[in-house]
Amino acid sequence: MKTQVELLQLLSRLLALPAETEWLEFKEAKDNFDFTKLGKYFSSLSNEANLNRQVAGWLIFGVNTHHQVIGSNYRTDRAHLDKLKKEIADKTSGRLTFREIHEVQHPQG
């Protein structure tokens, strides 16, 4: 598990990229995010990360299309957020799921 400092450094590096990539997506996800879309992103980002020899694919909520951190209220309760791993596993072949779901405490949200 990464520390908050490590997560902030990683987020800064990802935000500094000139654009989203095949293995990186930013979404506002203000209060909710469509589960079907989430599943599609999960599949696409993980496959593209593998094809591009990345350690991981990233779907980052609380960031707008201009790479500005705006925060997110998506599943603010940690237990509800952790249930997402099981929900994704229940809908994928081989019960694949996220390796980890990180929460970053960022000054802008």
mmCIF file of N, CA and C in Angstrom:
data_model
loop_
_atom_site.group_PDB
_atom_site.id
_atom_site.type_symbol
_atom_site.label_atom_id
_atom_site.label_comp_id
_atom_site.label_asym_id
_atom_site.label_seq_id
_atom_site.Cartn_x
_atom_site.Cartn_y
_atom_site.Cartn_z
ATOM 1 N N MET A 1 0.846 -1.176 0.000
ATOM 2 C CA MET A 1 0.000 0.000 0.000
ATOM 3 C C MET A 1 0.891 1.238 0.000
ATOM 4 N N LYS A 2 0.581 2.158 -0.855
ATOM 5 C CA LYS A 2 1.369 3.379 -0.980
ATOM 6 C C LYS A 2 0.967 4.386 0.106
ATOM 7 N N THR A 3 1.918 5.198 0.518
ATOM 8 C CA THR A 3 1.637 6.255 1.484
ATOM 9 C C THR A 3 0.982 7.436 0.767
ATOM 10 N N GLN A 4 0.413 8.357 1.517
ATOM 11 C CA GLN A 4 -0.196 9.551 0.931
ATOM 12 C C GLN A 4 0.845 10.364 0.156
ATOM 13 N N VAL A 5 2.053 10.437 0.657
ATOM 14 C CA VAL A 5 3.111 11.180 -0.030
ATOM 15 C C VAL A 5 3.407 10.523 -1.379
ATOM 16 N N GLU A 6 3.543 9.191 -1.390
ATOM 17 C CA GLU A 6 3.792 8.466 -2.642
ATOM 18 C C GLU A 6 2.633 8.633 -3.623
ATOM 19 N N LEU A 7 1.401 8.592 -3.109
ATOM 20 C CA LEU A 7 0.233 8.759 -3.971
ATOM 21 C C LEU A 7 0.173 10.165 -4.559
ATOM 22 N N LEU A 8 0.478 11.167 -3.765
ATOM 23 C CA LEU A 8 0.497 12.542 -4.273
ATOM 24 C C LEU A 8 1.577 12.724 -5.329
ATOM 25 N N GLN A 9 2.728 12.114 -5.129
ATOM 26 C CA GLN A 9 3.812 12.191 -6.119
ATOM 27 C C GLN A 9 3.395 11.501 -7.420
ATOM 28 N N LEU A 10 2.785 10.335 -7.306
ATOM 29 C CA LEU A 10 2.307 9.611 -8.479
ATOM 30 C C LEU A 10 1.248 10.423 -9.213
ATOM 31 N N LEU A 11 0.296 10.970 -8.472
ATOM 32 C CA LEU A 11 -0.745 11.789 -9.090
ATOM 33 C C LEU A 11 -0.133 12.985 -9.810
ATOM 34 N N SER A 12 0.844 13.621 -9.211
ATOM 35 C CA SER A 12 1.512 14.764 -9.848
ATOM 36 C C SER A 12 2.176 14.356 -11.157
ATOM 37 N N ARG A 13 2.825 13.192 -11.172
ATOM 38 C CA ARG A 13 3.461 12.704 -12.405
ATOM 39 C C ARG A 13 2.422 12.417 -13.490
ATOM 40 N N LEU A 14 1.318 11.808 -13.098
ATOM 41 C CA LEU A 14 0.274 11.484 -14.075
ATOM 42 C C LEU A 14 -0.405 12.750 -14.592
ATOM 43 N N LEU A 15 -0.642 13.713 -13.716
ATOM 44 C CA LEU A 15 -1.249 14.976 -14.141
ATOM 45 C C LEU A 15 -0.325 15.758 -15.066
ATOM 46 N N ALA A 16 0.968 15.564 -14.921
ATOM 47 C CA ALA A 16 1.944 16.300 -15.732
ATOM 48 C C ALA A 16 2.070 15.751 -17.155
ATOM 49 N N LEU A 17 1.520 14.575 -17.409
ATOM 50 C CA LEU A 17 1.567 14.036 -18.767
ATOM 51 C C LEU A 17 0.790 14.962 -19.696
ATOM 52 N N PRO A 18 1.214 15.083 -20.948
ATOM 53 C CA PRO A 18 0.555 16.022 -21.862
ATOM 54 C C PRO A 18 -0.886 15.654 -22.191
ATOM 55 N N ALA A 19 -1.237 14.378 -22.049
ATOM 56 C CA ALA A 19 -2.598 13.932 -22.368
ATOM 57 C C ALA A 19 -2.849 12.584 -21.691
ATOM 58 N N GLU A 20 -4.119 12.188 -21.684
ATOM 59 C CA GLU A 20 -4.435 10.847 -21.228
ATOM 60 C C GLU A 20 -3.783 9.863 -22.203
ATOM 61 N N THR A 21 -3.604 8.650 -21.748
ATOM 62 C CA THR A 21 -2.985 7.624 -22.580
ATOM 63 C C THR A 21 -3.923 6.431 -22.672
ATOM 64 N N GLU A 22 -3.482 5.387 -23.334
ATOM 65 C CA GLU A 22 -4.273 4.163 -23.407
ATOM 66 C C GLU A 22 -4.443 3.534 -22.031
ATOM 67 N N TRP A 23 -3.533 3.808 -21.108
ATOM 68 C CA TRP A 23 -3.555 3.199 -19.782
ATOM 69 C C TRP A 23 -3.869 4.199 -18.659
ATOM 70 N N LEU A 24 -4.284 5.410 -19.035
ATOM 71 C CA LEU A 24 -4.599 6.450 -18.040
ATOM 72 C C LEU A 24 -5.824 7.242 -18.473
ATOM 73 N N GLU A 25 -6.821 7.308 -17.587
ATOM 74 C CA GLU A 25 -8.032 8.093 -17.825
ATOM 75 C C GLU A 25 -8.335 8.929 -16.595
ATOM 76 N N PHE A 26 -8.711 10.173 -16.817
ATOM 77 C CA PHE A 26 -9.191 11.048 -15.754
ATOM 78 C C PHE A 26 -10.696 11.212 -15.926
ATOM 79 N N LYS A 27 -11.446 11.120 -14.844
ATOM 80 C CA LYS A 27 -12.892 11.304 -14.867
ATOM 81 C C LYS A 27 -13.298 12.167 -13.673
ATOM 82 N N GLU A 28 -14.263 13.038 -13.899
ATOM 83 C CA GLU A 28 -14.746 13.881 -12.804
ATOM 84 C C GLU A 28 -15.438 13.037 -11.734
ATOM 85 N N ALA A 29 -16.353 12.169 -12.134
ATOM 86 C CA ALA A 29 -17.072 11.294 -11.189
ATOM 87 C C ALA A 29 -17.492 12.060 -9.946
ATOM 88 N N LYS A 30 -18.203 13.142 -10.156
ATOM 89 C CA LYS A 30 -18.576 14.019 -9.041
ATOM 90 C C LYS A 30 -19.268 13.274 -7.906
ATOM 91 N N ASP A 31 -20.395 12.627 -8.208
ATOM 92 C CA ASP A 31 -21.132 11.903 -7.170
ATOM 93 C C ASP A 31 -21.325 10.423 -7.484
ATOM 94 N N ASN A 32 -21.189 10.062 -8.750
ATOM 95 C CA ASN A 32 -21.448 8.690 -9.159
ATOM 96 C C ASN A 32 -20.699 8.401 -10.458
ATOM 97 N N PHE A 33 -20.645 7.135 -10.818
ATOM 98 C CA PHE A 33 -20.054 6.744 -12.091
ATOM 99 C C PHE A 33 -20.754 5.473 -12.539
ATOM 100 N N ASP A 34 -21.164 5.438 -13.782
ATOM 101 C CA ASP A 34 -21.897 4.307 -14.335
ATOM 102 C C ASP A 34 -21.078 3.021 -14.211
ATOM 103 N N PHE A 35 -21.675 1.988 -13.603
ATOM 104 C CA PHE A 35 -20.968 0.736 -13.351
ATOM 105 C C PHE A 35 -20.555 0.040 -14.646
ATOM 106 N N THR A 36 -21.398 0.082 -15.666
ATOM 107 C CA THR A 36 -21.058 -0.541 -16.943
ATOM 108 C C THR A 36 -19.852 0.151 -17.572
ATOM 109 N N LYS A 37 -19.822 1.480 -17.517
ATOM 110 C CA LYS A 37 -18.666 2.218 -18.035
ATOM 111 C C LYS A 37 -17.420 1.895 -17.225
ATOM 112 N N LEU A 38 -17.582 1.777 -15.922
ATOM 113 C CA LEU A 38 -16.451 1.436 -15.064
ATOM 114 C C LEU A 38 -15.862 0.093 -15.471
ATOM 115 N N GLY A 39 -16.722 -0.877 -15.737
ATOM 116 C CA GLY A 39 -16.250 -2.194 -16.173
ATOM 117 C C GLY A 39 -15.501 -2.129 -17.493
ATOM 118 N N LYS A 40 -16.000 -1.320 -18.414
ATOM 119 C CA LYS A 40 -15.328 -1.164 -19.704
ATOM 120 C C LYS A 40 -13.960 -0.507 -19.534
ATOM 121 N N TYR A 41 -13.891 0.519 -18.683
ATOM 122 C CA TYR A 41 -12.600 1.158 -18.420
ATOM 123 C C TYR A 41 -11.645 0.181 -17.745
ATOM 124 N N PHE A 42 -12.157 -0.594 -16.792
ATOM 125 C CA PHE A 42 -11.326 -1.580 -16.105
ATOM 126 C C PHE A 42 -10.676 -2.515 -17.125
ATOM 127 N N SER A 43 -11.484 -3.052 -18.024
ATOM 128 C CA SER A 43 -10.988 -3.982 -19.038
ATOM 129 C C SER A 43 -9.996 -3.302 -19.972
ATOM 130 N N SER A 44 -10.380 -2.169 -20.498
ATOM 131 C CA SER A 44 -9.548 -1.465 -21.469
ATOM 132 C C SER A 44 -8.217 -1.011 -20.864
ATOM 133 N N LEU A 45 -8.276 -0.368 -19.718
ATOM 134 C CA LEU A 45 -7.047 0.155 -19.102
ATOM 135 C C LEU A 45 -6.091 -0.962 -18.699
ATOM 136 N N SER A 46 -6.629 -2.045 -18.179
ATOM 137 C CA SER A 46 -5.739 -3.143 -17.774
ATOM 138 C C SER A 46 -5.096 -3.799 -18.995
ATOM 139 N N ASN A 47 -5.878 -3.989 -20.057
ATOM 140 C CA ASN A 47 -5.310 -4.571 -21.286
ATOM 141 C C ASN A 47 -4.257 -3.652 -21.895
ATOM 142 N N GLU A 48 -4.571 -2.375 -21.980
ATOM 143 C CA GLU A 48 -3.626 -1.421 -22.575
ATOM 144 C C GLU A 48 -2.365 -1.268 -21.730
ATOM 145 N N ALA A 49 -2.508 -1.301 -20.421
ATOM 146 C CA ALA A 49 -1.318 -1.240 -19.560
ATOM 147 C C ALA A 49 -0.407 -2.426 -19.859
ATOM 148 N N ASN A 50 -0.998 -3.587 -19.993
ATOM 149 C CA ASN A 50 -0.230 -4.788 -20.312
ATOM 150 C C ASN A 50 0.453 -4.661 -21.672
ATOM 151 N N LEU A 51 -0.295 -4.226 -22.681
ATOM 152 C CA LEU A 51 0.274 -4.082 -24.027
ATOM 153 C C LEU A 51 1.378 -3.026 -24.089
ATOM 154 N N ASN A 52 1.262 -1.994 -23.257
ATOM 155 C CA ASN A 52 2.244 -0.904 -23.241
ATOM 156 C C ASN A 52 3.323 -1.097 -22.179
ATOM 157 N N ARG A 53 3.368 -2.299 -21.621
ATOM 158 C CA ARG A 53 4.372 -2.668 -20.612
ATOM 159 C C ARG A 53 4.399 -1.713 -19.419
ATOM 160 N N GLN A 54 3.196 -1.327 -18.985
ATOM 161 C CA GLN A 54 3.046 -0.499 -17.790
ATOM 162 C C GLN A 54 2.764 -1.412 -16.603
ATOM 163 N N VAL A 55 3.177 -0.990 -15.425
ATOM 164 C CA VAL A 55 2.923 -1.766 -14.217
ATOM 165 C C VAL A 55 1.426 -1.819 -13.912
ATOM 166 N N ALA A 56 0.711 -0.726 -14.249
ATOM 167 C CA ALA A 56 -0.719 -0.636 -13.939
ATOM 168 C C ALA A 56 -1.401 0.313 -14.908
ATOM 169 N N GLY A 57 -2.701 0.157 -15.004
ATOM 170 C CA GLY A 57 -3.540 1.131 -15.675
ATOM 171 C C GLY A 57 -4.189 1.982 -14.604
ATOM 172 N N TRP A 58 -4.536 3.213 -14.946
ATOM 173 C CA TRP A 58 -5.075 4.134 -13.947
ATOM 174 C C TRP A 58 -6.366 4.780 -14.429
ATOM 175 N N LEU A 59 -7.398 4.668 -13.608
ATOM 176 C CA LEU A 59 -8.642 5.399 -13.787
ATOM 177 C C LEU A 59 -8.735 6.292 -12.564
ATOM 178 N N ILE A 60 -8.579 7.584 -12.780
ATOM 179 C CA ILE A 60 -8.492 8.527 -11.664
ATOM 180 C C ILE A 60 -9.735 9.393 -11.630
ATOM 181 N N PHE A 61 -10.477 9.285 -10.547
ATOM 182 C CA PHE A 61 -11.676 10.089 -10.347
ATOM 183 C C PHE A 61 -11.313 11.393 -9.652
ATOM 184 N N GLY A 62 -12.096 12.423 -9.933
ATOM 185 C CA GLY A 62 -11.889 13.709 -9.274
ATOM 186 C C GLY A 62 -10.945 14.621 -10.026
ATOM 187 N N VAL A 63 -10.729 14.330 -11.325
ATOM 188 C CA VAL A 63 -9.857 15.152 -12.168
ATOM 189 C C VAL A 63 -10.623 15.444 -13.454
ATOM 190 N N ASN A 64 -10.644 16.709 -13.866
ATOM 191 C CA ASN A 64 -11.386 17.055 -15.085
ATOM 192 C C ASN A 64 -10.520 16.881 -16.334
ATOM 193 N N THR A 65 -11.089 17.192 -17.483
ATOM 194 C CA THR A 65 -10.391 16.976 -18.756
ATOM 195 C C THR A 65 -9.182 17.899 -18.940
ATOM 196 N N HIS A 66 -9.088 18.937 -18.114
ATOM 197 C CA HIS A 66 -7.949 19.859 -18.181
ATOM 198 C C HIS A 66 -6.841 19.476 -17.187
ATOM 199 N N HIS A 67 -6.966 18.269 -16.646
ATOM 200 C CA HIS A 67 -5.994 17.745 -15.657
ATOM 201 C C HIS A 67 -6.005 18.556 -14.366
ATOM 202 N N GLN A 68 -7.125 19.127 -14.015
ATOM 203 C CA GLN A 68 -7.269 19.870 -12.760
ATOM 204 C C GLN A 68 -7.961 18.981 -11.733
ATOM 205 N N VAL A 69 -7.405 18.923 -10.538
ATOM 206 C CA VAL A 69 -8.018 18.154 -9.459
ATOM 207 C C VAL A 69 -9.234 18.935 -8.958
ATOM 208 N N ILE A 70 -10.384 18.268 -8.975
ATOM 209 C CA ILE A 70 -11.618 18.909 -8.504
ATOM 210 C C ILE A 70 -12.272 18.125 -7.376
ATOM 211 N N GLY A 71 -11.759 16.946 -7.095
ATOM 212 C CA GLY A 71 -12.322 16.113 -6.036
ATOM 213 C C GLY A 71 -13.495 15.295 -6.544
ATOM 214 N N SER A 72 -13.871 14.302 -5.781
ATOM 215 C CA SER A 72 -14.972 13.412 -6.139
ATOM 216 C C SER A 72 -15.677 12.948 -4.879
ATOM 217 N N ASN A 73 -16.974 12.762 -5.000
ATOM 218 C CA ASN A 73 -17.765 12.199 -3.902
ATOM 219 C C ASN A 73 -18.209 10.780 -4.221
ATOM 220 N N TYR A 74 -17.496 10.115 -5.114
ATOM 221 C CA TYR A 74 -17.825 8.748 -5.492
ATOM 222 C C TYR A 74 -17.447 7.794 -4.369
ATOM 223 N N ARG A 75 -18.420 7.136 -3.811
ATOM 224 C CA ARG A 75 -18.213 6.145 -2.745
ATOM 225 C C ARG A 75 -17.245 6.658 -1.677
ATOM 226 N N THR A 76 -17.658 7.660 -0.976
ATOM 227 C CA THR A 76 -16.781 8.274 0.029
ATOM 228 C C THR A 76 -16.562 7.391 1.258
ATOM 229 N N ASP A 77 -17.428 6.428 1.482
ATOM 230 C CA ASP A 77 -17.253 5.485 2.586
ATOM 231 C C ASP A 77 -16.293 4.381 2.132
ATOM 232 N N ARG A 78 -15.203 4.153 2.856
ATOM 233 C CA ARG A 78 -14.173 3.192 2.435
ATOM 234 C C ARG A 78 -14.732 1.780 2.260
ATOM 235 N N ALA A 79 -15.618 1.360 3.136
ATOM 236 C CA ALA A 79 -16.190 0.014 3.015
ATOM 237 C C ALA A 79 -16.979 -0.119 1.708
ATOM 238 N N HIS A 80 -17.726 0.909 1.350
ATOM 239 C CA HIS A 80 -18.501 0.905 0.107
ATOM 240 C C HIS A 80 -17.553 0.919 -1.097
ATOM 241 N N LEU A 81 -16.469 1.639 -0.985
ATOM 242 C CA LEU A 81 -15.470 1.677 -2.052
ATOM 243 C C LEU A 81 -14.807 0.310 -2.223
ATOM 244 N N ASP A 82 -14.465 -0.332 -1.111
ATOM 245 C CA ASP A 82 -13.824 -1.648 -1.179
ATOM 246 C C ASP A 82 -14.753 -2.713 -1.764
ATOM 247 N N LYS A 83 -16.072 -2.548 -1.616
ATOM 248 C CA LYS A 83 -17.023 -3.494 -2.215
ATOM 249 C C LYS A 83 -16.923 -3.488 -3.732
ATOM 250 N N LEU A 84 -16.402 -2.405 -4.275
ATOM 251 C CA LEU A 84 -16.255 -2.292 -5.719
ATOM 252 C C LEU A 84 -15.377 -3.416 -6.277
ATOM 253 N N LYS A 85 -14.368 -3.820 -5.545
ATOM 254 C CA LYS A 85 -13.505 -4.920 -5.990
ATOM 255 C C LYS A 85 -14.318 -6.191 -6.213
ATOM 256 N N LYS A 86 -15.188 -6.524 -5.256
ATOM 257 C CA LYS A 86 -16.023 -7.710 -5.381
ATOM 258 C C LYS A 86 -17.035 -7.548 -6.508
ATOM 259 N N GLU A 87 -17.634 -6.381 -6.635
ATOM 260 C CA GLU A 87 -18.615 -6.142 -7.686
ATOM 261 C C GLU A 87 -17.999 -6.333 -9.071
ATOM 262 N N ILE A 88 -16.794 -5.834 -9.258
ATOM 263 C CA ILE A 88 -16.101 -6.014 -10.538
ATOM 264 C C ILE A 88 -15.752 -7.486 -10.735
ATOM 265 N N ALA A 89 -15.231 -8.140 -9.709
ATOM 266 C CA ALA A 89 -14.865 -9.559 -9.809
ATOM 267 C C ALA A 89 -16.076 -10.413 -10.167
ATOM 268 N N ASP A 90 -17.237 -10.092 -9.598
ATOM 269 C CA ASP A 90 -18.453 -10.867 -9.879
ATOM 270 C C ASP A 90 -18.896 -10.755 -11.334
ATOM 271 N N LYS A 91 -18.472 -9.694 -12.030
ATOM 272 C CA LYS A 91 -18.916 -9.459 -13.405
ATOM 273 C C LYS A 91 -17.850 -9.777 -14.454
ATOM 274 N N THR A 92 -16.685 -10.238 -14.028
ATOM 275 C CA THR A 92 -15.626 -10.527 -14.993
ATOM 276 C C THR A 92 -15.304 -12.021 -15.023
ATOM 277 N N SER A 93 -14.866 -12.482 -16.179
ATOM 278 C CA SER A 93 -14.445 -13.875 -16.266
ATOM 279 C C SER A 93 -13.128 -14.013 -15.508
ATOM 280 N N GLY A 94 -12.984 -15.122 -14.833
ATOM 281 C CA GLY A 94 -11.782 -15.345 -14.040
ATOM 282 C C GLY A 94 -11.753 -14.538 -12.761
ATOM 283 N N ARG A 95 -12.873 -13.835 -12.469
ATOM 284 C CA ARG A 95 -13.008 -13.021 -11.262
ATOM 285 C C ARG A 95 -11.863 -12.024 -11.112
ATOM 286 N N LEU A 96 -11.459 -11.422 -12.213
ATOM 287 C CA LEU A 96 -10.429 -10.387 -12.189
ATOM 288 C C LEU A 96 -10.979 -9.142 -11.514
ATOM 289 N N THR A 97 -10.121 -8.404 -10.856
ATOM 290 C CA THR A 97 -10.559 -7.165 -10.214
ATOM 291 C C THR A 97 -9.373 -6.227 -10.043
ATOM 292 N N PHE A 98 -9.649 -5.092 -9.440
ATOM 293 C CA PHE A 98 -8.599 -4.108 -9.181
ATOM 294 C C PHE A 98 -7.563 -4.680 -8.228
ATOM 295 N N ARG A 99 -6.317 -4.315 -8.440
ATOM 296 C CA ARG A 99 -5.277 -4.696 -7.487
ATOM 297 C C ARG A 99 -5.466 -3.889 -6.211
ATOM 298 N N GLU A 100 -5.713 -2.604 -6.386
ATOM 299 C CA GLU A 100 -5.912 -1.726 -5.233
ATOM 300 C C GLU A 100 -6.721 -0.515 -5.662
ATOM 301 N N ILE A 101 -7.451 0.031 -4.721
ATOM 302 C CA ILE A 101 -8.156 1.291 -4.919
ATOM 303 C C ILE A 101 -7.542 2.264 -3.922
ATOM 304 N N HIS A 102 -6.951 3.319 -4.437
ATOM 305 C CA HIS A 102 -6.277 4.295 -3.584
ATOM 306 C C HIS A 102 -7.141 5.533 -3.403
ATOM 307 N N GLU A 103 -7.104 6.097 -2.224
ATOM 308 C CA GLU A 103 -7.724 7.395 -1.964
ATOM 309 C C GLU A 103 -6.591 8.374 -1.692
ATOM 310 N N VAL A 104 -6.616 9.492 -2.402
ATOM 311 C CA VAL A 104 -5.572 10.506 -2.248
ATOM 312 C C VAL A 104 -6.181 11.735 -1.603
ATOM 313 N N GLN A 105 -5.576 12.183 -0.541
ATOM 314 C CA GLN A 105 -6.004 13.412 0.124
ATOM 315 C C GLN A 105 -5.245 14.561 -0.527
ATOM 316 N N HIS A 106 -5.922 15.225 -1.457
ATOM 317 C CA HIS A 106 -5.308 16.302 -2.221
ATOM 318 C C HIS A 106 -5.850 17.647 -1.754
ATOM 319 N N PRO A 107 -5.013 18.674 -1.675
ATOM 320 C CA PRO A 107 -5.478 19.979 -1.193
ATOM 321 C C PRO A 107 -6.662 20.552 -1.987
ATOM 322 N N GLN A 108 -6.803 20.176 -3.251
ATOM 323 C CA GLN A 108 -7.872 20.711 -4.077
ATOM 324 C C GLN A 108 -9.088 19.787 -4.145
ATOM 325 N N GLY A 109 -9.062 18.740 -3.392
ATOM 326 C CA GLY A 109 -10.213 17.830 -3.367
ATOM 327 C C GLY A 109 -9.837 16.403 -3.606
#
